[in-house]
Coordinates of N, CA and C in Angstrom, one line a residue:
M2 N 9.9 -25.9 13.5 CA 10.5 -26.0 12.2 C 9.4 -26.4 11.1
I3 N 9.5 -25.8 10.0 CA 8.6 -26.0 8.9 C 9.2 -26.8 7.8
D4 N 8.4 -27.4 7.0 CA 8.8 -28.1 5.8 C 9.5 -27.1 4.9
T5 N 10.5 -27.6 4.1 CA 11.2 -26.8 3.2 C 10.4 -26.2 2.1
D6 N 9.2 -26.8 1.9 CA 8.2 -26.2 0.9 C 7.3 -25.3 1.7
V7 N 7.7 -24.0 1.8 CA 6.9 -23.0 2.7 C 5.7 -22.4 1.9
G8 N 5.5 -22.8 0.7 CA 4.5 -22.3 -0.1 C 3.1 -22.4 0.4
S9 N 2.9 -23.5 1.2 CA 1.5 -23.8 1.7 C 1.4 -23.3 3.2
E10 N 2.5 -22.8 3.8 CA 2.5 -22.4 5.2 C 1.9 -21.0 5.3
T11 N 1.3 -20.7 6.4 CA 0.8 -19.3 6.7 C 2.0 -18.4 6.9
D12 N 1.7 -17.1 6.7 CA 2.8 -16.1 6.9 C 3.3 -16.2 8.4
A13 N 2.3 -16.4 9.3 CA 2.7 -16.5 10.7 C 3.7 -17.6 11.0
V14 N 3.5 -18.7 10.4 CA 4.4 -19.9 10.5 C 5.7 -19.6 9.9
I15 N 5.7 -19.0 8.8 CA 7.0 -18.6 8.1 C 7.8 -17.7 9.0
I16 N 7.1 -16.6 9.5 CA 7.8 -15.6 10.3 C 8.3 -16.3 11.6
A17 N 7.5 -17.1 12.2 CA 8.0 -17.7 13.5 C 9.2 -18.6 13.2
S18 N 9.1 -19.4 12.1 CA 10.2 -20.3 11.8 C 11.5 -19.5 11.4
S19 N 11.3 -18.3 10.8 CA 12.5 -17.5 10.4 C 13.3 -17.0 11.5
V20 N 12.7 -17.0 12.7 CA 13.4 -16.5 13.9 C 14.7 -17.4 14.1
H21 N 14.5 -18.7 13.9 CA 15.6 -19.6 14.0 C 16.3 -20.0 12.7
E22 N 15.6 -19.8 11.6 CA 16.1 -20.1 10.3 C 15.8 -18.9 9.4
P23 N 16.7 -17.9 9.6 CA 16.4 -16.6 8.9 C 16.2 -16.7 7.4
E24 N 16.8 -17.7 6.7 CA 16.6 -17.8 5.3 C 15.2 -18.1 4.9
L25 N 14.3 -18.6 5.8 CA 13.0 -18.8 5.5 C 12.1 -17.6 5.3
F26 N 12.6 -16.5 5.8 CA 11.9 -15.2 5.6 C 11.8 -14.8 4.1
T27 N 12.7 -15.4 3.3 CA 12.7 -15.1 1.9 C 11.3 -15.5 1.3
A28 N 10.7 -16.5 1.8 CA 9.4 -16.9 1.3 C 8.3 -15.8 1.5
L29 N 8.4 -15.2 2.7 CA 7.5 -14.1 2.9 C 7.7 -12.9 1.9
Y30 N 9.0 -12.6 1.7 CA 9.4 -11.6 0.7 C 8.8 -12.0 -0.7
E31 N 9.1 -13.2 -1.1 CA 8.7 -13.6 -2.4 C 7.1 -13.6 -2.6
R32 N 6.5 -13.8 -1.5 CA 5.0 -13.9 -1.5 C 4.4 -12.5 -1.6
H33 N 5.0 -11.5 -0.9 CA 4.3 -10.2 -0.8 C 5.1 -9.0 -1.4
A34 N 6.3 -9.2 -1.8 CA 7.1 -8.0 -2.3 C 6.4 -7.3 -3.5
P35 N 5.9 -8.1 -4.5 CA 5.3 -7.4 -5.6 C 4.2 -6.5 -5.3
A36 N 3.3 -6.9 -4.4 CA 2.2 -6.1 -4.0 C 2.6 -4.9 -3.2
I37 N 3.6 -5.1 -2.3 CA 4.1 -3.9 -1.5 C 4.8 -2.9 -2.5
H38 N 5.5 -3.4 -3.4 CA 6.1 -2.5 -4.4 C 5.1 -1.7 -5.2
R39 N 4.1 -2.4 -5.7 CA 3.0 -1.7 -6.4 C 2.4 -0.6 -5.5
Y40 N 2.1 -1.0 -4.3 CA 1.5 0.0 -3.4 C 2.4 1.2 -3.2
V41 N 3.6 1.0 -2.9 CA 4.6 2.1 -2.7 C 4.7 2.9 -4.0
A42 N 4.8 2.2 -5.1 CA 5.0 2.9 -6.4 C 3.8 3.8 -6.7
R43 N 2.6 3.3 -6.4 CA 1.4 4.1 -6.5 C 1.4 5.4 -5.7
R44 N 2.0 5.3 -4.5 CA 2.1 6.4 -3.6 C 3.2 7.4 -3.9
L45 N 4.4 6.8 -4.3 CA 5.6 7.7 -4.4 C 6.3 7.6 -5.7
G46 N 5.9 6.7 -6.6 CA 6.5 6.5 -7.9 C 7.5 5.4 -7.8
T47 N 7.9 4.9 -9.0 CA 8.8 3.7 -9.0 C 10.2 3.9 -8.5
D48 N 10.7 5.1 -8.6 CA 12.0 5.4 -8.1 C 12.1 5.1 -6.6
M49 N 11.1 5.6 -5.8 CA 11.1 5.4 -4.4 C 10.7 3.9 -4.0
A50 N 9.9 3.3 -4.9 CA 9.3 2.0 -4.6 C 10.3 1.0 -4.3
D51 N 11.4 0.9 -5.1 CA 12.4 -0.1 -4.9 C 13.0 0.0 -3.5
D52 N 13.4 1.2 -3.1 CA 14.0 1.4 -1.8 C 13.1 1.2 -0.7
L53 N 11.9 1.7 -0.7 CA 11.0 1.6 0.4 C 10.4 0.2 0.5
M54 N 10.3 -0.6 -0.6 CA 9.8 -2.0 -0.5 C 10.9 -2.8 0.2
A55 N 12.2 -2.5 -0.2 CA 13.3 -3.2 0.5 C 13.3 -2.8 2.0
E56 N 13.2 -1.6 2.3 CA 13.2 -1.1 3.7 C 12.0 -1.7 4.5
T57 N 10.9 -1.9 3.8 CA 9.7 -2.5 4.5 C 10.1 -3.9 5.0
F58 N 10.7 -4.7 4.1 CA 11.0 -6.0 4.4 C 12.2 -6.1 5.4
L59 N 13.1 -5.2 5.3 CA 14.2 -5.1 6.3 C 13.7 -4.8 7.7
I60 N 12.8 -3.9 7.8 CA 12.1 -3.6 9.1 C 11.3 -4.8 9.6
A61 N 10.6 -5.4 8.7 CA 9.8 -6.6 9.1 C 10.7 -7.7 9.5
F62 N 11.8 -7.9 8.8 CA 12.8 -9.0 9.2 C 13.3 -8.7 10.6
R63 N 13.7 -7.4 10.9 CA 14.2 -7.1 12.2 C 13.2 -7.2 13.3
Q64 N 11.9 -7.0 13.0 CA 10.8 -7.1 14.0 C 10.1 -8.4 14.0
R65 N 10.6 -9.4 13.3 CA 9.9 -10.7 13.1 C 9.6 -11.4 14.5
E66 N 10.5 -11.2 15.4 CA 10.3 -11.9 16.7 C 9.1 -11.3 17.5
S67 N 8.7 -10.1 17.2 CA 7.6 -9.5 17.9 C 6.3 -9.6 17.1
Y68 N 6.3 -10.3 15.9 CA 5.1 -10.5 15.1 C 4.0 -11.2 15.9
D69 N 2.8 -10.7 15.8 CA 1.6 -11.3 16.5 C 1.3 -12.6 15.7
Q70 N 1.6 -13.8 16.3 CA 1.4 -15.1 15.7 C 0.0 -15.5 15.5
S71 N -0.9 -14.7 16.2 CA -2.3 -15.1 16.0 C -2.9 -14.5 14.7
R72 N -2.1 -13.8 13.9 CA -2.5 -13.3 12.6 C -1.8 -14.1 11.5
P73 N -2.5 -15.0 10.9 CA -1.9 -15.8 9.9 C -1.4 -15.1 8.6
D74 N -2.1 -14.0 8.3 CA -1.8 -13.2 7.1 C -0.9 -12.0 7.5
A75 N 0.3 -11.8 7.0 CA 1.2 -10.7 7.3 C 0.9 -9.5 6.5
R76 N 0.0 -9.5 5.5 CA -0.2 -8.4 4.6 C -0.5 -7.1 5.4
P77 N -1.4 -7.1 6.3 CA -1.7 -5.8 7.1 C -0.5 -5.3 7.8
W78 N 0.3 -6.2 8.4 CA 1.6 -5.8 9.1 C 2.5 -5.1 8.1
L79 N 2.7 -5.8 6.9 CA 3.6 -5.3 5.9 C 3.1 -3.9 5.3
Y80 N 1.8 -3.9 5.0 CA 1.3 -2.6 4.5 C 1.4 -1.5 5.5
G81 N 1.3 -1.8 6.8 CA 1.4 -0.8 7.9 C 2.8 -0.3 7.9
I82 N 3.8 -1.2 7.8 CA 5.2 -0.7 7.8 C 5.4 0.2 6.5
A83 N 4.9 -0.3 5.4 CA 5.1 0.5 4.2 C 4.4 1.8 4.3
T84 N 3.2 1.9 4.8 CA 2.5 3.1 5.0 C 3.2 4.1 5.9
N85 N 3.8 3.6 7.0 CA 4.6 4.4 7.8 C 5.8 5.0 7.1
L86 N 6.5 4.2 6.3 CA 7.6 4.7 5.5 C 7.1 5.7 4.5
V87 N 6.0 5.5 3.9 CA 5.4 6.5 2.9 C 5.2 7.8 3.6
A88 N 4.6 7.7 4.9 CA 4.4 8.9 5.6 C 5.6 9.7 5.9
Q89 N 6.8 9.0 6.1 CA 8.0 9.7 6.3 C 8.5 10.4 5.0
H90 N 7.9 10.0 3.9 CA 8.2 10.6 2.6 C 7.0 11.4 2.0
A91 N 6.2 11.9 2.9 CA 4.9 12.6 2.5 C 5.2 13.7 1.5
K92 N 6.2 14.5 1.7 CA 6.5 15.6 0.7 C 6.7 15.0 -0.7
A93 N 7.4 13.9 -0.8 CA 7.6 13.4 -2.1 C 6.3 12.9 -2.7
E94 N 5.5 12.3 -1.9 CA 4.2 11.8 -2.3 C 3.3 13.0 -2.8
A95 N 3.2 14.0 -2.1 CA 2.4 15.2 -2.5 C 3.0 15.8 -3.8
R96 N 4.3 15.8 -3.9 CA 4.9 16.3 -5.1 C 4.6 15.4 -6.3
M97 N 4.6 14.1 -6.1 CA 4.2 13.2 -7.2 C 2.8 13.4 -7.6
W98 N 1.8 13.5 -6.7 CA 0.4 13.8 -7.1 C 0.3 15.1 -7.8
R99 N 1.0 16.1 -7.3 CA 0.9 17.4 -8.1 C 1.5 17.3 -9.5
T100 N 2.6 16.5 -9.6 CA 3.1 16.3 -11.0 C 2.2 15.6 -11.9
I101 N 1.5 14.6 -11.4 CA 0.5 13.9 -12.2 C -0.6 14.8 -12.5
A102 N -1.1 15.6 -11.6 CA -2.1 16.6 -11.8 C -1.7 17.6 -12.9
R103 N -0.5 18.0 -12.9 CA 0.0 19.0 -13.8 C 0.3 18.4 -15.2
T104 N 0.9 17.2 -15.3 CA 1.3 16.6 -16.5 C 0.4 15.5 -17.1
G105 N -0.3 14.8 -16.2 CA -1.1 13.7 -16.6 C -0.3 12.4 -16.8
I106 N 1.0 12.5 -16.4 CA 1.9 11.3 -16.6 C 2.0 10.6 -15.2
D107 N 1.7 9.4 -15.1 CA 1.8 8.6 -13.9 C 3.2 7.9 -13.9
P108 N 4.1 8.2 -12.9 CA 5.4 7.6 -12.9 C 5.3 6.1 -12.4
A109 N 4.2 5.7 -12.0 CA 4.1 4.3 -11.5 C 3.7 3.3 -12.7
M110 N 3.5 3.9 -13.9 CA 3.1 3.0 -15.0 C 4.3 2.1 -15.4
D111 N 4.0 1.0 -16.0 CA 5.0 0.0 -16.3 C 6.0 0.4 -17.4
S112 N 5.5 1.0 -18.5 CA 6.4 1.3 -19.6 C 6.1 2.6 -20.3
P113 N 7.0 3.1 -21.0 CA 6.7 4.4 -21.8 C 5.5 4.2 -22.7
A114 N 5.4 3.0 -23.4 CA 4.3 2.8 -24.3 C 3.0 2.8 -23.5
D115 N 2.9 2.2 -22.3 CA 1.7 2.2 -21.5 C 1.4 3.7 -21.1
R116 N 2.4 4.5 -20.9 CA 2.2 5.9 -20.5 C 1.5 6.6 -21.6
V117 N 2.0 6.4 -22.8 CA 1.5 7.1 -24.0 C 0.0 6.8 -24.2
V118 N -0.3 5.5 -24.2 CA -1.7 5.0 -24.4 C -2.6 5.5 -23.3
E119 N -2.1 5.4 -22.1 CA -2.9 5.8 -20.9 C -3.1 7.3 -20.9
Q120 N -2.0 8.0 -21.3 CA -2.1 9.5 -21.3 C -3.1 10.0 -22.3
V121 N -3.1 9.4 -23.5 CA -4.0 9.8 -24.5 C -5.5 9.5 -24.1
S122 N -5.7 8.3 -23.5 CA -7.1 7.9 -23.2 C -7.6 8.5 -21.9
A123 N -6.7 8.8 -21.0 CA -7.3 9.3 -19.7 C -6.5 10.4 -19.0
S124 N -5.9 11.2 -19.8 CA -5.0 12.3 -19.2 C -5.8 13.2 -18.3
G125 N -6.9 13.6 -18.8 CA -7.7 14.6 -18.0 C -8.2 13.9 -16.7
T126 N -8.7 12.7 -16.7 CA -9.1 12.0 -15.5 C -8.0 11.8 -14.5
R127 N -6.8 11.4 -15.0 CA -5.7 11.2 -14.2 C -5.3 12.4 -13.5
R128 N -5.3 13.5 -14.2 CA -4.9 14.8 -13.6 C -5.8 15.2 -12.5
S129 N -7.1 15.1 -12.8 CA -8.1 15.4 -11.8 C -8.1 14.5 -10.6
L130 N -7.8 13.2 -10.8 CA -7.7 12.3 -9.7 C -6.5 12.6 -8.9
A131 N -5.4 12.9 -9.5 CA -4.2 13.2 -8.7 C -4.4 14.4 -7.9
A132 N -5.0 15.4 -8.5 CA -5.2 16.7 -7.8 C -6.1 16.5 -6.6
A133 N -7.2 15.7 -6.8 CA -8.1 15.4 -5.7 C -7.4 14.6 -4.6
L134 N -6.6 13.6 -5.0 CA -5.8 12.8 -4.0 C -4.8 13.7 -3.2
A135 N -4.2 14.6 -3.9 CA -3.3 15.5 -3.2 C -3.9 16.4 -2.2
R136 N -5.2 16.7 -2.4 CA -6.0 17.6 -1.4 C -6.5 16.8 -0.2
L137 N -6.4 15.5 -0.3 CA -6.9 14.7 0.9 C -5.9 14.8 2.1
H138 N -6.5 14.7 3.3 CA -5.7 14.6 4.5 C -4.9 13.3 4.4
P139 N -3.6 13.2 4.8 CA -2.8 12.0 4.6 C -3.5 10.7 5.2
G140 N -4.2 10.8 6.3 CA -4.8 9.7 6.9 C -5.9 9.2 6.0
Q141 N -6.7 10.1 5.4 CA -7.7 9.7 4.4 C -7.1 9.1 3.2
R142 N -6.0 9.7 2.7 CA -5.4 9.2 1.5 C -4.8 7.8 1.8
D143 N -4.3 7.5 3.0 CA -3.7 6.2 3.3 C -4.8 5.2 3.2
V144 N -6.0 5.5 3.9 CA -7.1 4.5 3.9 C -7.6 4.2 2.5
L145 N -7.8 5.3 1.7 CA -8.4 5.2 0.4 C -7.4 4.3 -0.5
L146 N -6.1 4.6 -0.4 CA -5.2 3.9 -1.3 C -4.9 2.5 -0.8
L147 N -4.9 2.3 0.5 CA -4.8 0.9 1.0 C -6.0 0.0 0.5
T148 N -7.2 0.7 0.4 CA -8.3 0.0 -0.1 C -8.2 -0.2 -1.6
A149 N -8.0 0.9 -2.4 CA -8.0 0.8 -3.8 C -6.7 0.1 -4.4
A150 N -5.6 0.5 -3.9 CA -4.3 0.0 -4.5 C -3.8 -1.3 -3.7
G151 N -4.1 -1.3 -2.4 CA -3.6 -2.5 -1.7 C -4.6 -3.6 -1.6
G152 N -5.9 -3.3 -1.8 CA -6.9 -4.4 -1.8 C -7.2 -4.9 -0.4
L153 N -6.9 -4.1 0.6 CA -7.1 -4.5 2.0 C -8.6 -4.3 2.5
T154 N -9.0 -5.1 3.4 CA -10.3 -4.9 4.0 C -10.2 -3.8 5.1
S155 N -11.3 -3.4 5.7 CA -11.2 -2.4 6.8 C -10.5 -2.9 8.0
T156 N -10.7 -4.2 8.3 CA -10.0 -4.8 9.4 C -8.5 -4.9 9.2
E157 N -8.2 -5.2 8.0 CA -6.7 -5.3 7.6 C -6.1 -3.9 7.7
I158 N -6.8 -2.9 7.2 CA -6.3 -1.5 7.2 C -6.2 -1.0 8.6
A159 N -7.2 -1.4 9.5 CA -7.1 -1.0 10.9 C -5.8 -1.6 11.5
T160 N -5.6 -2.8 11.2 CA -4.4 -3.5 11.7 C -3.1 -2.8 11.2
A161 N -3.1 -2.5 9.9 CA -1.9 -1.9 9.2 C -1.6 -0.6 9.8
L162 N -2.6 0.2 10.1 CA -2.4 1.6 10.5 C -2.5 1.7 12.1
G163 N -2.9 0.7 12.8 CA -2.9 0.8 14.2 C -4.1 1.6 14.7
V164 N -5.2 1.6 14.0 CA -6.4 2.4 14.3 C -7.6 1.5 14.4
S165 N -8.7 2.0 14.9 CA -9.9 1.1 15.0 C -10.5 1.0 13.6
P166 N -11.3 -0.1 13.4 CA -12.1 -0.2 12.1 C -13.0 1.0 12.0
G167 N -13.6 1.5 13.0 CA -14.5 2.7 12.9 C -13.7 3.9 12.4
T168 N -12.5 4.1 12.8 CA -11.6 5.2 12.3 C -11.4 5.0 10.8
V169 N -11.2 3.7 10.4 CA -11.0 3.4 9.0 C -12.2 3.8 8.2
H170 N -13.4 3.4 8.7 CA -14.6 3.7 8.0 C -14.9 5.2 7.9
S171 N -14.6 5.9 9.0 CA -14.9 7.3 8.9 C -13.9 8.0 8.0
R172 N -12.6 7.6 8.0 CA -11.7 8.2 7.1 C -12.0 7.9 5.6
L173 N -12.4 6.7 5.4 CA -12.8 6.3 4.0 C -14.0 7.1 3.6
N174 N -15.0 7.2 4.4 CA -16.2 7.9 4.1 C -15.9 9.4 3.7
R175 N -15.1 10.0 4.6 CA -14.7 11.4 4.3 C -13.9 11.5 3.0
A176 N -13.0 10.6 2.7 CA -12.2 10.6 1.5 C -13.1 10.4 0.3
R177 N -14.0 9.4 0.4 CA -15.0 9.1 -0.7 C -15.8 10.3 -1.0
K178 N -16.3 11.0 0.1 CA -17.2 12.2 -0.1 C -16.4 13.3 -0.8
K179 N -15.1 13.5 -0.5 CA -14.3 14.5 -1.1 C -14.0 14.1 -2.6
M180 N -13.8 12.9 -2.8 CA -13.5 12.4 -4.2 C -14.7 12.6 -5.0
R181 N -15.9 12.2 -4.5 CA -17.1 12.3 -5.3 C -17.4 13.8 -5.6
A182 N -17.2 14.7 -4.6 CA -17.4 16.1 -4.8 C -16.5 16.6 -5.9
A183 N -15.3 16.1 -5.9 CA -14.3 16.6 -7.0 C -14.7 16.1 -8.3
F184 N -15.5 15.0 -8.4 CA -15.9 14.4 -9.7 C -17.4 14.4 -9.9
G185 N -18.0 15.4 -9.4 CA -19.5 15.6 -9.7 C -20.3 14.5 -9.3
G186 N -20.1 13.9 -8.1 CA -20.9 12.8 -7.6 C -20.5 11.4 -8.0
I187 N -19.5 11.3 -8.8 CA -19.0 10.0 -9.2 C -17.7 9.6 -8.5
D188 N -17.6 8.4 -8.0 CA -16.4 7.9 -7.2 C -15.4 7.4 -8.3
P189 N -14.4 8.2 -8.6 CA -13.4 7.8 -9.6 C -12.6 6.6 -9.3
L190 N -12.5 6.2 -8.1 CA -11.8 5.0 -7.7 C -12.6 3.8 -7.6
D191 N -13.9 4.0 -7.6 CA -14.9 2.9 -7.5 C -14.5 2.0 -6.4
V192 N -14.3 2.5 -5.2 CA -14.0 1.8 -4.0 C -15.3 1.3 -3.4
P193 N -15.4 0.0 -3.1 CA -16.6 -0.5 -2.6 C -17.1 0.1 -1.3
E194 N -18.4 0.4 -1.2 CA -18.9 1.0 0.1 C -18.5 0.1 1.3
G195 N -18.8 -1.2 1.2 CA -18.5 -2.1 2.3 C -17.1 -2.7 2.1
L196 N -16.2 -2.3 3.0 CA -14.8 -2.8 2.8 C -14.7 -4.3 3.2
D197 N -15.5 -4.7 4.1 CA -15.3 -6.1 4.6 C -15.8 -7.1 3.5
R198 N -14.9 -7.8 2.9 CA -15.2 -8.7 1.9 C -15.2 -10.1 2.4

């Protein structure tokens, strides 16, 4: 059992305690839901983000008894669940990237005013970026966006996707090469070469 102030507890402790006190799982949700929502919104747009973020935490709640307690940070686990859900909606994601490429409007933006400012200042870049992302293999896109939008390290991405860190590095290298080729040698996402921070 943990203290009622779960703010200082690791994710692993919260998850383990929630097996017997399910209401404690709320702390994990409050801690990570905004980041998971942003990640899904970036991949599928805000309409899908609400549903898939909720579904991510529902799946996590149902699987909490099998969580690997040796991992104090649940972010890779949660991002892995979210990425699997995104993969199930791959057609919607590809459609979203094509829409951005065609219109220059990013549906994951916070407000219509932000959209107008952003569209005026970077419409061409956003379209090119979306088109280049749409052309990536889904595994490469997953790794690139988990790095750029999720802020995960290669080790965390490997955990999230259930692949080796070497696979993460090779997918990221291929994705970066394709993105640089699409942008004349410049990496538009400015993803750090060394993922391990």
